[in-house]
């Protein structure tokens, strides 16, 4: 049996406690068009798919996740693809001081009440309105984006589009929906966010 899956030109190995790319990852991946030597943050990196696509475009990439197994897998996936990547364990920006030219985040956004029982739940469960992590992330964007930087945030329409736009406006951030994809009962959306 093949040990890895090829996605977007990358060999990606799996690990049962790490989120493997789905439609949301692939939609966010479509937005990865970064400049050579730019500083990129892949927040909530999972397998590292987003960060590795940016490294292939010759950017300097930091992959961060709360799940240390995701960081280990991201390093393995980088090695298997002959790519270089930095990783850090971080709860959102708790362990990140720098500013970035590009920030990519596919957060846990699934509407689910109750405790996060395991690492896969931590990857997908966004709480009562699916906004738990999104709402903690938005106020921190400004501190970590360079003046001309861009942030790409994925969510579902079920999380509320107006809630996100209002919260971004409150932070004085410009925004545009640049990707939409209907899957089953929801529409996935990618916001581009800048100063
Ligand atoms: C939906 S998965 C996305 C994984 C990968 N970026 C992708 O698109 O396939 C969300 C990821 O965010 C991580 N995560 C959840 N809460 C986080 C937090 N507070 N800070 C950092 N990472 C977090 C999870 O461990 C998981 O790897």
Short mmCIF file of C-alpha atoms and ligand atoms in Angstrom, two decimals:
data_model
loop_
_atom_site.label_atom_id
_atom_site.label_comp_id
_atom_site.label_asym_id
_atom_site.label_seq_id
_atom_site.Cartn_x
_atom_site.Cartn_y
_atom_site.Cartn_z
CA UNK A 1 0.00 0.00 0.00
CA UNK A 2 1.22 3.50 -0.83
CA UNK A 3 2.33 5.33 2.34
CA UNK A 4 1.64 8.81 1.02
CA UNK A 5 -0.86 10.68 -1.12
CA UNK A 6 0.17 13.11 -3.84
CA UNK A 7 -1.63 16.44 -3.64
CA UNK A 8 -0.76 19.63 -5.49
CA UNK A 9 2.58 18.13 -6.49
CA UNK A 10 3.50 17.26 -2.90
CA UNK A 11 3.98 13.82 -1.36
CA UNK A 12 2.00 14.01 1.88
CA UNK A 13 2.29 11.34 4.54
CA UNK A 14 -0.60 10.74 6.95
CA UNK A 15 -0.77 10.43 10.71
CA UNK A 16 -3.99 9.44 12.43
CA UNK A 17 -4.01 12.35 14.89
CA UNK A 18 -3.26 15.00 12.26
CA UNK A 19 -5.87 16.58 9.97
CA UNK A 20 -5.34 15.32 6.41
CA UNK A 21 -6.15 17.87 3.66
CA UNK A 22 -9.78 18.07 2.55
CA UNK A 23 -11.74 20.48 0.33
CA UNK A 24 -11.05 23.38 2.71
CA UNK A 25 -7.28 22.81 2.56
CA UNK A 26 -7.38 22.56 -1.24
CA UNK A 27 -9.43 25.76 -1.55
CA UNK A 28 -6.96 27.64 0.66
CA UNK A 29 -4.09 26.07 -1.30
CA UNK A 30 -5.43 27.81 -4.44
CA UNK A 31 -4.60 31.16 -2.81
CA UNK A 32 -0.93 30.33 -2.18
CA UNK A 33 0.85 32.66 -4.60
CA UNK A 34 3.74 34.15 -2.68
CA UNK A 35 6.85 36.11 -3.54
CA UNK A 36 10.39 34.74 -3.48
CA UNK A 37 12.01 35.39 -0.06
CA UNK A 38 8.76 36.66 1.45
CA UNK A 39 8.02 35.69 5.06
CA UNK A 40 5.09 33.32 5.29
CA UNK A 41 3.19 31.90 8.24
CA UNK A 42 1.17 28.69 7.87
CA UNK A 43 -0.91 28.76 11.04
CA UNK A 44 -2.50 25.44 12.04
CA UNK A 45 -0.26 23.67 9.54
CA UNK A 46 -1.59 20.07 9.90
CA UNK A 47 0.38 18.07 7.31
CA UNK A 48 2.13 21.29 6.23
CA UNK A 49 0.42 21.37 2.82
CA UNK A 50 0.02 25.18 2.72
CA UNK A 51 3.49 26.01 4.03
CA UNK A 52 5.16 23.50 1.72
CA UNK A 53 3.44 25.00 -1.32
CA UNK A 54 4.86 28.39 -0.25
CA UNK A 55 8.37 26.91 0.21
CA UNK A 56 8.14 25.53 -3.34
CA UNK A 57 7.67 29.17 -4.42
CA UNK A 58 10.93 30.01 -2.58
CA UNK A 59 9.37 31.81 0.37
CA UNK A 60 10.70 31.60 3.94
CA UNK A 61 8.06 29.70 5.83
CA UNK A 62 7.16 29.15 9.47
CA UNK A 63 4.63 26.38 10.16
CA UNK A 64 2.84 26.59 13.52
CA UNK A 65 0.34 24.32 15.25
CA UNK A 66 -0.88 23.49 18.76
CA UNK A 67 -0.60 19.82 17.86
CA UNK A 68 3.04 18.69 18.15
CA UNK A 69 2.22 15.62 16.05
CA UNK A 70 1.29 17.97 13.20
CA UNK A 71 4.68 19.69 13.53
CA UNK A 72 6.49 16.36 13.45
CA UNK A 73 4.53 15.29 10.36
CA UNK A 74 5.13 18.66 8.67
CA UNK A 75 8.89 18.20 9.18
CA UNK A 76 8.70 14.68 7.75
CA UNK A 77 6.67 15.89 4.76
CA UNK A 78 9.20 18.68 4.17
CA UNK A 79 12.08 16.18 4.20
CA UNK A 80 10.27 13.77 1.89
CA UNK A 81 9.76 16.59 -0.61
CA UNK A 82 13.32 17.94 -0.19
CA UNK A 83 12.02 21.24 1.14
CA UNK A 84 13.18 23.32 4.10
CA UNK A 85 10.71 24.56 6.68
CA UNK A 86 10.74 25.99 10.21
CA UNK A 87 8.17 24.84 12.75
CA UNK A 88 6.98 26.07 16.12
CA UNK A 89 4.44 24.91 18.67
CA UNK A 90 2.02 27.78 19.19
CA UNK A 91 -1.54 28.41 20.32
CA UNK A 92 -2.46 30.95 17.63
CA UNK A 93 0.34 33.56 18.02
CA UNK A 94 1.30 32.67 21.62
CA UNK A 95 4.83 31.69 20.57
CA UNK A 96 5.20 33.90 17.50
CA UNK A 97 6.74 37.37 17.66
CA UNK A 98 7.44 38.17 13.99
CA UNK A 99 5.40 39.91 11.29
CA UNK A 100 4.70 38.17 7.99
CA UNK A 101 4.10 39.15 4.37
CA UNK A 102 1.60 36.32 4.09
CA UNK A 103 -0.44 34.53 6.75
CA UNK A 104 -2.58 31.51 5.86
CA UNK A 105 -5.06 29.98 8.30
CA UNK A 106 -7.53 27.14 7.86
CA UNK A 107 -8.89 27.12 11.42
CA UNK A 108 -11.19 24.70 13.19
CA UNK A 109 -14.60 26.05 12.07
CA UNK A 110 -17.07 23.16 12.35
CA UNK A 111 -20.06 23.98 14.56
CA UNK A 112 -19.95 21.56 17.45
CA UNK A 113 -20.73 21.98 21.10
CA UNK A 114 -18.93 20.14 23.87
CA UNK A 115 -15.33 19.52 24.73
CA UNK A 116 -12.61 18.83 22.23
CA UNK A 117 -11.94 15.20 23.05
CA UNK A 118 -8.89 14.55 20.90
CA UNK A 119 -6.43 16.13 18.47
CA UNK A 120 -8.68 15.65 15.45
CA UNK A 121 -11.49 17.46 17.31
CA UNK A 122 -9.01 20.25 18.08
CA UNK A 123 -8.43 20.48 14.33
CA UNK A 124 -12.07 20.73 13.29
CA UNK A 125 -14.27 21.78 16.22
CA UNK A 126 -14.88 25.53 16.29
CA UNK A 127 -17.38 25.51 19.16
CA UNK A 128 -21.02 26.64 19.28
CA UNK A 129 -20.97 28.88 16.18
CA UNK A 130 -17.73 27.48 14.79
CA UNK A 131 -16.15 30.86 15.53
CA UNK A 132 -14.24 30.13 18.74
CA UNK A 133 -10.77 30.18 17.14
CA UNK A 134 -11.68 32.58 14.30
CA UNK A 135 -12.76 35.23 16.83
CA UNK A 136 -9.55 34.85 18.81
CA UNK A 137 -7.49 35.05 15.62
CA UNK A 138 -9.00 38.21 14.04
CA UNK A 139 -7.86 40.73 16.73
CA UNK A 140 -4.30 39.40 16.49
CA UNK A 141 -3.85 39.71 12.71
CA UNK A 142 -2.73 43.37 12.83
CA UNK A 143 0.21 42.62 15.13
CA UNK A 144 1.62 39.99 12.79
CA UNK A 145 1.09 41.39 9.30
CA UNK A 146 3.64 43.62 7.56
CA UNK A 147 2.38 46.94 6.20
CA UNK A 148 1.81 45.48 2.72
CA UNK A 149 1.08 41.97 3.95
CA UNK A 150 -1.90 39.78 3.15
CA UNK A 151 -3.72 37.28 5.31
CA UNK A 152 -5.89 34.48 3.90
CA UNK A 153 -8.52 33.07 6.25
CA UNK A 154 -10.82 30.17 5.47
CA UNK A 155 -14.25 29.69 7.02
CA UNK A 156 -17.70 28.31 6.23
CA UNK A 157 -20.75 30.47 5.43
CA UNK A 158 -22.36 28.67 8.40
CA UNK A 159 -19.98 30.59 10.72
CA UNK A 160 -21.53 33.85 9.50
CA UNK A 161 -19.95 36.06 6.87
CA UNK A 162 -21.23 39.32 8.41
CA UNK A 163 -19.76 38.44 11.79
CA UNK A 164 -16.33 38.13 10.19
CA UNK A 165 -16.59 41.30 8.10
CA UNK A 166 -17.80 43.32 11.11
CA UNK A 167 -14.96 42.06 13.27
CA UNK A 168 -12.37 42.78 10.57
CA UNK A 169 -13.78 46.30 10.13
CA UNK A 170 -13.57 46.87 13.86
CA UNK A 171 -9.85 46.10 13.57
CA UNK A 172 -9.51 48.57 10.68
CA UNK A 173 -8.68 45.76 8.25
CA UNK A 174 -9.73 45.67 4.59
CA UNK A 175 -11.11 42.41 3.25
CA UNK A 176 -12.51 40.67 0.22
CA UNK A 177 -13.95 37.20 -0.36
CA UNK A 178 -11.66 35.76 -3.04
CA UNK A 179 -12.76 32.10 -3.13
CA UNK A 180 -16.06 30.31 -2.63
CA UNK A 181 -16.83 26.63 -2.97
CA UNK A 182 -20.11 24.89 -2.23
CA UNK A 183 -19.74 21.44 -0.67
CA UNK A 184 -22.69 19.45 0.63
CA UNK A 185 -24.62 21.72 3.00
CA UNK A 186 -22.22 24.66 3.26
CA UNK A 187 -20.12 27.06 1.29
CA UNK A 188 -16.42 27.38 2.02
CA UNK A 189 -15.04 30.88 1.79
CA UNK A 190 -11.57 32.42 1.73
CA UNK A 191 -11.16 36.00 2.94
CA UNK A 192 -8.19 38.05 1.80
CA UNK A 193 -7.35 40.56 4.56
CA UNK A 194 -4.96 43.53 4.51
CA UNK A 195 -4.34 47.01 5.98
C1 LIG B 1 -8.68 22.36 9.70
S1 LIG B 1 -7.04 21.92 10.21
C2 LIG B 1 -6.07 22.59 8.88
C3 LIG B 1 -4.75 21.89 8.65
C4 LIG B 1 -3.99 22.34 7.39
N1 LIG B 1 -3.65 23.74 7.44
C5 LIG B 1 -4.83 22.09 6.17
O1 LIG B 1 -5.35 23.07 5.59
O2 LIG B 1 -4.98 20.92 5.80
C6 LIG B 1 -6.74 23.06 11.56
C7 LIG B 1 -5.36 22.96 12.18
O3 LIG B 1 -5.23 24.01 13.16
C8 LIG B 1 -4.65 23.50 14.33
N2 LIG B 1 -5.13 24.33 15.45
C9 LIG B 1 -6.31 24.27 16.11
N3 LIG B 1 -6.39 25.21 17.05
C10 LIG B 1 -5.23 25.92 16.99
C11 LIG B 1 -4.69 27.02 17.71
N4 LIG B 1 -5.38 27.58 18.71
N5 LIG B 1 -3.45 27.46 17.39
C12 LIG B 1 -2.73 26.86 16.41
N6 LIG B 1 -3.19 25.81 15.68
C13 LIG B 1 -4.42 25.35 15.96
C14 LIG B 1 -5.08 22.05 14.39
O4 LIG B 1 -4.23 21.27 15.20
C15 LIG B 1 -5.05 21.68 12.91
O5 LIG B 1 -3.79 21.19 12.53
#
